[in-house]
Short mmCIF file of C-alpha atoms in Angstrom, two decimals:
data_model
loop_
_atom_site.label_atom_id
_atom_site.label_comp_id
_atom_site.label_asym_id
_atom_site.label_seq_id
_atom_site.Cartn_x
_atom_site.Cartn_y
_atom_site.Cartn_z
CA MET M 250 117.85 116.13 90.23
CA ILE M 251 119.33 112.75 91.20
CA ASN M 252 121.67 112.54 94.18
CA LYS M 253 125.21 112.91 92.77
CA GLY M 254 127.22 111.13 95.43
CA ASN M 255 130.91 111.82 95.97
CA LEU M 256 133.46 109.79 94.01
CA LYS M 257 136.49 110.56 96.19
CA GLU M 258 134.65 109.81 99.42
CA ALA M 259 133.04 106.72 97.91
CA ILE M 260 136.44 105.28 96.98
CA LEU M 261 137.74 105.92 100.51
CA GLN M 262 134.63 104.36 102.03
CA LEU M 263 134.70 101.27 99.83
CA ASN M 264 138.44 100.71 100.25
CA ALA M 265 137.94 100.79 104.02
CA ASP M 266 135.19 98.14 103.93
CA LYS M 267 135.66 95.39 106.53
CA ASN M 268 132.23 93.85 105.99
CA ASN M 269 132.95 91.48 103.07
CA ALA M 270 130.69 93.72 100.99
CA VAL M 271 133.05 94.89 98.24
CA SER M 272 134.29 92.73 95.39
CA PHE M 273 136.34 95.33 93.51
CA VAL M 274 136.91 99.09 93.70
CA PHE M 275 137.67 101.07 90.54
CA LYS M 276 140.31 103.28 92.16
CA ASP M 277 141.02 105.12 88.92
CA ALA M 278 137.38 105.87 88.14
CA GLN M 279 136.77 109.32 86.67
CA LEU M 280 133.62 111.42 86.75
CA LYS M 281 131.95 112.28 83.46
CA GLU M 282 130.57 115.72 82.77
CA GLN M 283 128.07 114.87 80.04
CA GLY M 284 124.74 113.05 80.17
CA PRO M 285 121.73 112.91 82.52
CA PHE M 286 123.86 111.12 85.13
CA ALA M 287 126.93 113.34 84.82
CA ASN M 288 128.99 113.27 88.04
CA CYS M 289 126.85 110.45 89.46
CA VAL M 290 128.55 107.56 91.25
CA PHE M 291 127.13 104.04 91.44
CA THR M 292 127.98 100.50 92.46
CA ILE M 293 126.88 97.32 90.72
CA LYS M 294 126.29 93.82 92.02
CA ASP M 295 129.00 91.38 90.98
CA ASN M 296 126.67 89.30 88.83
CA TYR M 297 126.62 91.68 85.83
CA ALA M 298 129.01 91.16 82.94
CA ASP M 299 131.51 93.86 82.03
CA LEU M 300 134.45 93.89 79.64
CA ASN M 301 137.83 93.01 81.15
CA VAL M 302 136.43 92.79 84.68
CA ILE M 303 136.14 89.61 86.74
CA GLU M 304 132.50 88.66 87.36
CA SER M 305 132.54 86.06 90.13
CA ALA M 306 128.94 86.31 91.39
CA SER M 307 130.61 85.76 94.80
CA SER M 308 131.44 82.17 93.85
CA ARG M 309 134.86 80.52 94.00
CA PHE M 310 133.91 78.73 90.80
CA LEU M 311 134.03 81.98 88.79
CA SER M 312 136.91 83.69 90.59
CA ASN M 313 138.84 83.85 87.29
CA PHE M 314 135.93 84.54 84.89
CA ARG M 315 136.26 87.62 82.66
CA PRO M 316 133.28 88.13 80.34
CA SER M 317 133.90 89.10 76.71
CA TYR M 318 130.78 91.27 76.62
CA GLN M 319 129.12 94.08 78.57
CA SER M 320 125.66 93.94 80.12
CA THR M 321 123.04 96.23 78.59
CA ILE M 322 122.48 98.03 81.88
CA LEU M 323 126.16 99.03 82.17
CA LYS M 324 126.16 100.21 78.58
CA LEU M 325 123.12 102.43 79.23
CA LEU M 326 124.57 103.85 82.45
CA ASN M 327 127.92 104.59 80.82
CA GLU M 328 126.18 106.37 77.93
CA ALA M 329 124.16 108.39 80.46
CA GLY M 330 127.36 109.65 82.11
CA ALA M 331 127.28 107.63 85.33
CA THR M 332 130.53 106.40 86.89
CA CYS M 333 130.83 102.89 88.33
CA VAL M 334 132.98 102.99 91.45
CA ALA M 335 132.75 99.38 92.65
CA ARG M 336 131.36 95.89 92.24
CA THR M 337 129.62 94.51 95.33
CA ASN M 338 129.39 91.02 96.81
CA LEU M 339 126.22 88.97 97.05
CA ASP M 340 124.84 85.67 98.21
CA GLU M 341 126.49 83.26 95.75
CA PHE M 342 124.80 83.42 92.33
CA GLY M 343 122.00 85.45 93.96
CA MET M 344 120.82 82.47 96.03
CA GLY M 345 120.05 83.05 99.68
CA GLY M 346 118.29 86.06 101.11
CA SER M 347 120.40 86.94 104.12
CA GLY M 348 123.94 87.95 103.15
CA GLU M 349 125.37 84.79 104.73
CA TYR M 350 126.18 82.86 101.55
CA SER M 351 128.87 84.79 99.69
CA CYS M 352 132.12 82.87 99.26
CA ASN M 353 133.75 86.02 100.68
CA GLY M 354 132.03 85.76 104.07
CA LEU M 355 129.05 87.09 106.00
CA ILE M 356 127.87 90.60 105.11
CA LYS M 357 126.40 92.37 108.13
CA ASN M 358 123.93 95.21 108.50
CA PRO M 359 125.89 98.50 108.33
CA LEU M 360 123.52 100.10 110.85
CA ASN M 361 124.18 97.45 113.50
CA SER M 362 126.65 94.61 112.96
CA ASN M 363 124.67 92.25 115.19
CA TYR M 364 121.95 92.09 112.54
CA LEU M 365 121.67 90.73 109.00
CA VAL M 366 121.53 93.12 106.06
CA GLY M 367 119.58 90.67 103.92
CA GLY M 368 120.22 89.52 100.39
CA SER M 369 121.00 88.51 97.88
CA SER M 370 122.03 92.10 97.01
CA SER M 371 123.82 92.26 100.35
CA GLY M 372 126.96 94.17 99.40
CA ALA M 373 124.98 96.76 97.47
CA ALA M 374 122.83 97.42 100.54
CA ALA M 375 125.70 97.33 103.03
CA THR M 376 127.71 99.97 101.13
CA PHE M 377 124.86 102.24 100.03
CA SER M 378 125.55 105.68 101.50
CA LYS M 379 125.29 109.38 100.70
CA ASN M 380 128.54 109.01 98.73
CA ILE M 381 126.83 106.73 96.21
CA SER M 382 124.08 107.96 93.89
CA PHE M 383 122.40 104.58 93.43
CA ALA M 384 123.29 100.90 93.71
CA ILE M 385 122.39 98.32 91.09
CA GLY M 386 121.27 94.93 92.37
CA SER M 387 119.04 92.18 91.08
CA ASP M 388 115.74 90.92 92.49
CA THR M 389 114.62 87.31 91.97
CA GLY M 390 112.57 86.89 95.15
CA ASP M 391 112.99 90.06 97.21
CA SER M 392 116.74 90.51 96.80
CA VAL M 393 116.71 94.32 96.63
CA ARG M 394 113.47 95.27 98.36
CA LYS M 395 114.08 93.28 101.56
CA PRO M 396 117.67 94.56 102.13
CA ALA M 397 116.35 98.05 101.34
CA SER M 398 113.91 97.58 104.22
CA ASN M 399 116.71 96.47 106.53
CA ILE M 400 118.61 99.71 105.88
CA GLY M 401 115.61 102.05 105.46
CA GLN M 402 116.27 103.01 101.82
CA VAL M 403 114.19 102.82 98.66
CA GLY M 404 114.37 99.51 96.78
CA PHE M 405 112.64 99.23 93.40
CA LYS M 406 111.89 96.14 91.31
CA PRO M 407 110.34 97.11 87.95
CA SER M 408 107.88 95.03 85.96
CA TYR M 409 109.40 91.89 84.49
CA GLY M 410 110.93 92.80 81.14
CA ALA M 411 111.06 96.55 81.74
CA ILE M 412 114.89 96.44 81.81
CA SER M 413 117.05 94.15 79.70
CA ARG M 414 118.61 91.26 81.62
CA TYR M 415 121.38 90.81 79.06
CA GLY M 416 124.63 90.33 80.95
CA LEU M 417 122.92 89.50 84.27
CA SER M 418 124.06 86.09 85.51
CA ALA M 419 120.93 83.96 85.33
CA PHE M 420 119.51 82.42 88.50
CA ALA M 421 115.83 81.90 87.66
CA SER M 422 115.09 83.39 84.25
CA SER M 423 111.34 83.83 84.70
CA LEU M 424 111.86 85.66 88.00
CA ASP M 425 115.16 87.58 87.61
CA THR M 426 114.76 91.35 87.45
CA VAL M 427 117.23 94.23 87.32
CA ALA M 428 116.53 96.29 90.45
CA TYR M 429 118.15 99.07 92.46
CA PHE M 430 118.59 101.02 95.66
CA THR M 431 118.01 104.79 95.58
CA HIS M 432 117.86 107.57 98.17
CA ASN M 433 114.27 108.49 97.30
CA VAL M 434 111.45 107.67 94.90
CA GLN M 435 112.30 110.50 92.51
CA ASP M 436 115.77 109.05 92.00
CA ALA M 437 114.20 105.68 91.20
CA ILE M 438 112.03 107.41 88.59
CA THR M 439 114.98 109.20 87.01
CA LEU M 440 117.04 106.02 86.93
CA SER M 441 114.17 104.04 85.44
CA SER M 442 113.67 106.60 82.67
CA VAL M 443 117.21 105.82 81.49
CA LEU M 444 117.10 102.03 81.95
CA PHE M 445 113.62 101.27 80.61
CA LYS M 446 114.76 100.55 77.06
CA GLN M 447 113.56 97.59 75.01
CA ASP M 448 116.44 95.33 73.97
CA LEU M 449 115.02 92.61 71.72
CA LYS M 450 118.44 92.07 70.17
CA HIS M 451 119.71 90.64 73.45
CA ASP M 452 116.66 89.89 75.61
CA LEU M 453 113.46 88.63 73.99
CA THR M 454 111.54 89.08 77.26
CA SER M 455 112.13 92.85 77.24
CA VAL M 456 109.15 95.14 76.69
CA ASP M 457 108.90 98.79 75.75
CA LEU M 458 107.98 100.77 78.86
CA SER M 459 110.14 103.79 78.00
CA PHE M 460 109.07 107.14 79.45
CA ASN M 461 110.30 110.62 80.24
CA ALA M 462 111.05 111.23 83.92
CA ASP M 463 109.25 114.58 83.83
CA SER M 464 106.00 112.82 82.91
CA VAL M 465 105.81 111.05 86.28
CA ILE M 466 104.39 113.47 88.82
CA GLU M 467 103.12 112.96 92.34
CA THR M 468 99.54 111.69 92.22
CA LYS M 469 97.18 111.08 95.10
CA PRO M 470 95.58 107.62 94.77
CA HIS M 471 91.80 107.41 94.96
CA LYS M 472 91.78 103.85 96.25
CA ILE M 473 94.44 101.83 98.10
CA ALA M 474 94.29 98.10 98.81
CA TYR M 475 96.03 97.06 102.01
CA LEU M 476 96.87 93.69 103.53
CA ASP M 477 95.15 93.02 106.85
CA CYS M 478 98.13 91.27 108.43
CA PHE M 479 98.35 92.96 111.84
CA ASP M 480 98.43 89.70 113.82
CA LYS M 481 101.76 88.79 112.17
CA LEU M 482 103.54 92.10 112.78
CA ASP M 483 105.89 93.22 115.52
CA ILE M 484 104.47 96.05 117.62
CA SER M 485 106.55 98.82 116.03
CA VAL M 486 105.66 97.71 112.51
CA ALA M 487 101.97 97.31 113.34
CA ASP M 488 101.82 100.76 114.96
CA ALA M 489 103.51 102.50 112.02
CA TYR M 490 101.34 100.63 109.48
CA LYS M 491 98.13 101.49 111.35
CA LYS M 492 99.16 105.13 111.71
CA LEU M 493 99.72 105.39 107.96
CA LEU M 494 96.37 103.78 107.15
CA ASN M 495 94.57 106.15 109.53
CA LYS M 496 96.24 109.14 107.93
CA LEU M 497 95.37 107.96 104.40
CA GLU M 498 91.75 107.45 105.43
CA LYS M 499 91.61 110.98 106.85
CA MET M 500 92.81 112.22 103.46
CA ASN M 501 89.62 110.76 101.94
CA ILE M 502 91.40 107.88 100.24
CA GLU M 503 89.24 104.77 100.01
CA LEU M 504 90.95 101.84 101.71
CA VAL M 505 90.21 98.32 100.46
CA LYS M 506 90.96 95.64 103.03
CA ILE M 507 92.52 92.49 101.62
CA SER M 508 91.76 89.78 104.15
CA ILE M 509 94.37 87.13 104.72
CA ASN M 510 94.12 83.86 102.85
CA GLU M 511 96.90 82.27 104.87
CA LYS M 512 96.99 78.99 102.96
CA LEU M 513 97.36 80.89 99.69
CA LEU M 514 100.06 83.22 100.98
CA GLN M 515 101.99 80.33 102.48
CA ALA M 516 102.06 78.75 99.02
CA ILE M 517 104.19 81.65 97.71
CA ASP M 518 107.37 80.25 99.23
CA THR M 519 106.83 76.69 98.00
CA VAL M 520 105.94 77.76 94.47
CA TYR M 521 108.92 80.12 94.34
CA LYS M 522 111.35 77.44 95.53
CA VAL M 523 110.21 74.79 93.05
CA ILE M 524 110.33 77.17 90.08
CA ALA M 525 113.48 79.04 91.11
CA PHE M 526 115.48 75.94 92.02
CA SER M 527 114.42 74.18 88.82
CA GLU M 528 115.43 77.12 86.67
CA SER M 529 118.71 77.52 88.54
CA SER M 530 119.56 73.88 87.95
CA SER M 531 119.11 74.44 84.22
CA ASN M 532 120.82 77.85 84.08
CA LEU M 533 123.89 76.73 86.02
CA ALA M 534 124.28 73.43 84.20
CA ASN M 535 127.24 74.92 82.30
CA LEU M 536 129.30 75.24 85.48
CA VAL M 537 131.42 72.16 84.86
CA GLY M 538 134.92 73.61 84.56
CA VAL M 539 135.22 72.94 80.82
CA GLU M 540 134.77 76.19 78.90
CA PHE M 541 135.12 78.60 81.82
CA GLY M 542 135.45 78.64 85.58
CA ASN M 543 137.97 76.97 87.85
CA ARG M 544 138.67 73.38 86.84
CA ILE M 545 139.94 70.64 89.12
CA THR M 546 141.09 67.86 86.84
CA GLY M 547 140.14 64.30 87.71
CA ASN M 548 140.75 60.93 86.08
CA SER M 549 137.58 61.20 84.00
CA TRP M 550 135.12 63.75 82.72
CA GLU M 551 132.65 62.86 85.47
CA GLU M 552 135.29 63.15 88.17
CA THR M 553 136.44 66.54 86.82
CA PHE M 554 132.82 67.70 86.80
CA ASN M 555 132.21 66.54 90.38
CA LEU M 556 135.49 67.83 91.79
CA SER M 557 135.13 71.25 90.14
CA ARG M 558 131.60 71.74 91.44
CA THR M 559 132.29 70.35 94.90
CA GLU M 560 135.24 72.67 95.42
CA GLY M 561 133.94 75.72 93.57
CA ILE M 562 130.25 75.91 94.50
CA GLY M 563 128.94 76.60 98.00
CA LYS M 564 126.58 74.31 99.92
CA MET M 565 123.59 76.65 99.57
CA VAL M 566 123.85 76.68 95.78
CA GLN M 567 124.59 72.95 95.64
CA SER M 568 121.46 72.15 97.62
CA ARG M 569 119.28 74.31 95.40
CA MET M 570 120.70 72.83 92.21
CA ILE M 571 120.21 69.28 93.51
CA LEU M 572 116.59 70.02 94.44
CA GLY M 573 116.02 71.71 91.09
CA SER M 574 117.37 68.69 89.24
CA TYR M 575 115.09 66.47 91.31
CA PHE M 576 112.05 68.59 90.46
CA LEU M 577 112.93 68.34 86.75
CA GLU M 578 113.40 64.58 86.61
CA ASP M 579 110.98 62.94 84.18
CA ASN M 580 109.03 61.22 86.94
CA ASN M 581 108.78 64.42 89.02
CA GLN M 582 108.01 67.17 86.51
CA ILE M 583 104.24 66.76 86.68
CA LYS M 584 104.30 66.17 90.43
CA TYR M 585 106.34 69.26 91.27
CA PHE M 586 107.35 71.62 88.47
CA VAL M 587 104.12 71.63 86.43
CA LYS M 588 101.99 71.89 89.57
CA ALA M 589 104.10 74.80 90.77
CA LYS M 590 103.60 76.57 87.43
CA LYS M 591 99.84 76.07 87.69
CA MET M 592 99.86 77.43 91.22
CA ARG M 593 101.95 80.35 90.02
CA ARG M 594 99.21 81.19 87.52
CA TYR M 595 96.63 80.99 90.31
CA LEU M 596 98.70 83.32 92.51
CA SER M 597 99.25 85.67 89.59
CA ASN M 598 95.52 85.88 88.91
CA TYR M 599 94.82 86.47 92.60
CA PHE M 600 97.27 89.35 92.95
CA THR M 601 96.33 90.80 89.57
CA ASN M 602 92.75 91.04 90.81
CA VAL M 603 94.03 92.80 93.95
CA HIS M 604 95.93 95.32 91.80
CA LYS M 605 92.88 95.93 89.62
CA SER M 606 90.75 96.63 92.72
CA ALA M 607 92.75 99.76 93.63
CA ASP M 608 95.40 102.18 92.40
CA ILE M 609 98.13 100.54 94.51
CA PHE M 610 98.48 97.66 96.95
CA ILE M 611 100.42 98.27 100.20
CA TYR M 612 101.68 96.11 103.06
CA PRO M 613 104.72 95.99 105.37
CA ALA M 614 107.83 94.72 103.58
CA SER M 615 108.39 92.39 106.54
CA ASN M 616 106.85 91.68 109.89
CA MET M 617 109.89 93.18 111.63
CA SER M 618 113.16 95.03 111.20
CA ALA M 619 116.41 93.25 110.30
CA PRO M 620 116.82 89.86 112.03
CA LEU M 621 119.54 89.15 114.56
CA ILE M 622 122.44 87.10 113.23
CA GLY M 623 122.14 83.48 114.32
CA LYS M 624 118.71 83.79 115.94
CA LEU M 625 115.92 81.42 114.86
CA TYR M 626 112.52 82.99 114.23
CA GLU M 627 109.07 81.50 113.86
CA PRO M 628 108.45 81.72 110.08
CA SER M 629 105.34 83.24 108.55
CA TYR M 630 104.14 84.34 105.13
CA MET M 631 105.45 87.83 105.91
CA ASP M 632 109.00 86.49 105.57
CA TYR M 633 108.49 86.03 101.82
CA ILE M 634 105.47 88.22 101.07
CA LEU M 635 107.52 90.39 98.68
CA THR M 636 108.14 87.38 96.43
CA ASN M 637 104.56 87.58 95.15
CA SER M 638 105.55 90.31 92.71
CA ASN M 639 108.34 88.19 91.21
CA LEU M 640 105.85 85.41 90.53
CA THR M 641 103.36 87.88 89.04
CA GLY M 642 105.90 90.18 87.39
CA ASN M 643 104.36 93.43 88.65
CA PRO M 644 106.36 96.49 89.80
CA SER M 645 107.12 96.69 93.50
CA LEU M 646 108.89 99.27 95.64
CA THR M 647 109.74 99.51 99.32
CA LEU M 648 110.43 102.71 101.24
CA LYS M 649 110.98 103.53 104.88
CA LEU M 650 107.87 103.16 107.04
CA GLY M 651 109.32 103.50 110.53
CA ILE M 652 111.89 102.58 113.19
CA ASP M 653 111.83 99.59 115.52
CA LYS M 654 111.76 100.96 119.05
CA ASN M 655 113.67 97.98 120.43
CA ASN M 656 116.77 98.11 118.22
CA ASN M 657 116.48 101.48 116.47
CA LEU M 658 116.58 99.79 113.06
CA PRO M 659 114.30 100.76 110.14
CA PHE M 660 111.65 98.80 108.30
CA ASN M 661 109.88 99.54 105.03
CA LEU M 662 106.45 99.66 103.45
CA ALA M 663 105.87 97.79 100.19
CA ILE M 664 103.97 99.49 97.37
CA ASP M 665 102.91 97.26 94.49
CA GLY M 666 101.22 98.17 91.22
CA GLU M 667 99.68 96.44 88.25
CA ILE M 668 102.12 94.87 85.81
CA TYR M 669 103.50 97.32 83.20
CA LYS M 670 101.92 100.23 85.10
CA ASP M 671 105.25 101.21 86.64
CA CYS M 672 104.82 104.94 86.06
CA LYS M 673 101.42 104.96 87.71
CA MET M 674 102.79 103.07 90.73
CA LEU M 675 105.77 105.41 91.00
CA SER M 676 103.56 108.50 90.85
CA HIS M 677 101.56 107.16 93.80
CA ALA M 678 104.77 106.17 95.60
CA LEU M 679 105.82 109.83 95.47
CA PHE M 680 102.61 110.68 97.31
CA ILE M 681 103.07 107.95 99.95
CA GLU M 682 106.67 109.04 100.45
CA ARG M 683 105.57 112.62 101.11
CA VAL M 684 102.91 111.43 103.58
CA LEU M 685 105.49 109.39 105.46
CA GLU M 686 107.98 112.26 105.43
CA GLY M 687 105.26 114.46 106.89
CA GLU M 688 104.75 111.99 109.76
CA LYS M 689 108.45 112.25 110.66
CA ASN M 690 108.11 116.00 110.98
CA GLU M 691 104.99 115.90 113.14
#
């Protein structure tokens, strides 16, 4: 049975937030007694449309925007008896992976305010507690799974198209995925069984992956592929990862080592940026202050356009939109955008072959626990390794692997599966979760 949360305590907790994490609290929210999610409390990222509710996507530009429609995911959750208690802040329009780029201010890690919580689903992660059943975010690069690692909770990104994106503010349409934080893998399964509904009326990319939660049972994998990335990991992460692999091997599970192709893995970030920025430039082209959004009137159409965007849109989003427009210029499309799409296909084929070589593919969600605010780190492919599943579209989940001995902060393991084989991946995730829980008790 899914964790119910506590509506009264959740409202008190969210009203007391001093971490720039909460956009709006539904103080008059009432529990429902019917449906599979009766008496369950959830939060939703402030980039999902709802009737008569401001959807700002943490941007000054949309601070007065009230959608005239409701997102499919909210409709499904309401019908299932769940109660939305709050809308949570994010990196503006879902851009930025740290929690630093909301127009409402920096969102810090709730476990230690000297560290970042990650993003872009920053507010959802920062407020996720025992009082909240689950938290809805969105995942375009690693926007749920990385923050989940920074707080030691489960973060699940389904296969692309498994859940309708209707009503989700578009960042990069070929990468955007409805995703969520849960307290355990079983809760992610139960939630998915309600949300995996094809919605061709509103989202032509949606596919039918519907299933009954009772059909997904813990299953021991026969073969697990793992990334041989130990030289890039902090000591605590490397130790916990090695300990898990040793335990799995002792359980007679065949381990398939995936050797590092560093040049290929480094390409993930470049390919993601070209495609994501290009798509964002197109998707956000309607932010001109004409039909909706805050308008600053100038002496001409062009001046109104420029003034509205300059005042209403943050520097991070501006820079990405400018780069995206550059990539899409006639003279640059072949040089950048088309090449990135070709490389995306190459990466997709590479990781698909990895998934086909084993039941699941595992690796640390990051090379370390949450980063210190303001500290510069030497970048590596482990900083964006989770993005591979957005480019490929396969299901990916992170769950707590261990604790950093230096700062007492958690870090997660990533479990990836073959595209559209979400139930199979989740059944194996139940097994890995139990193995890891057993280690804590040893």
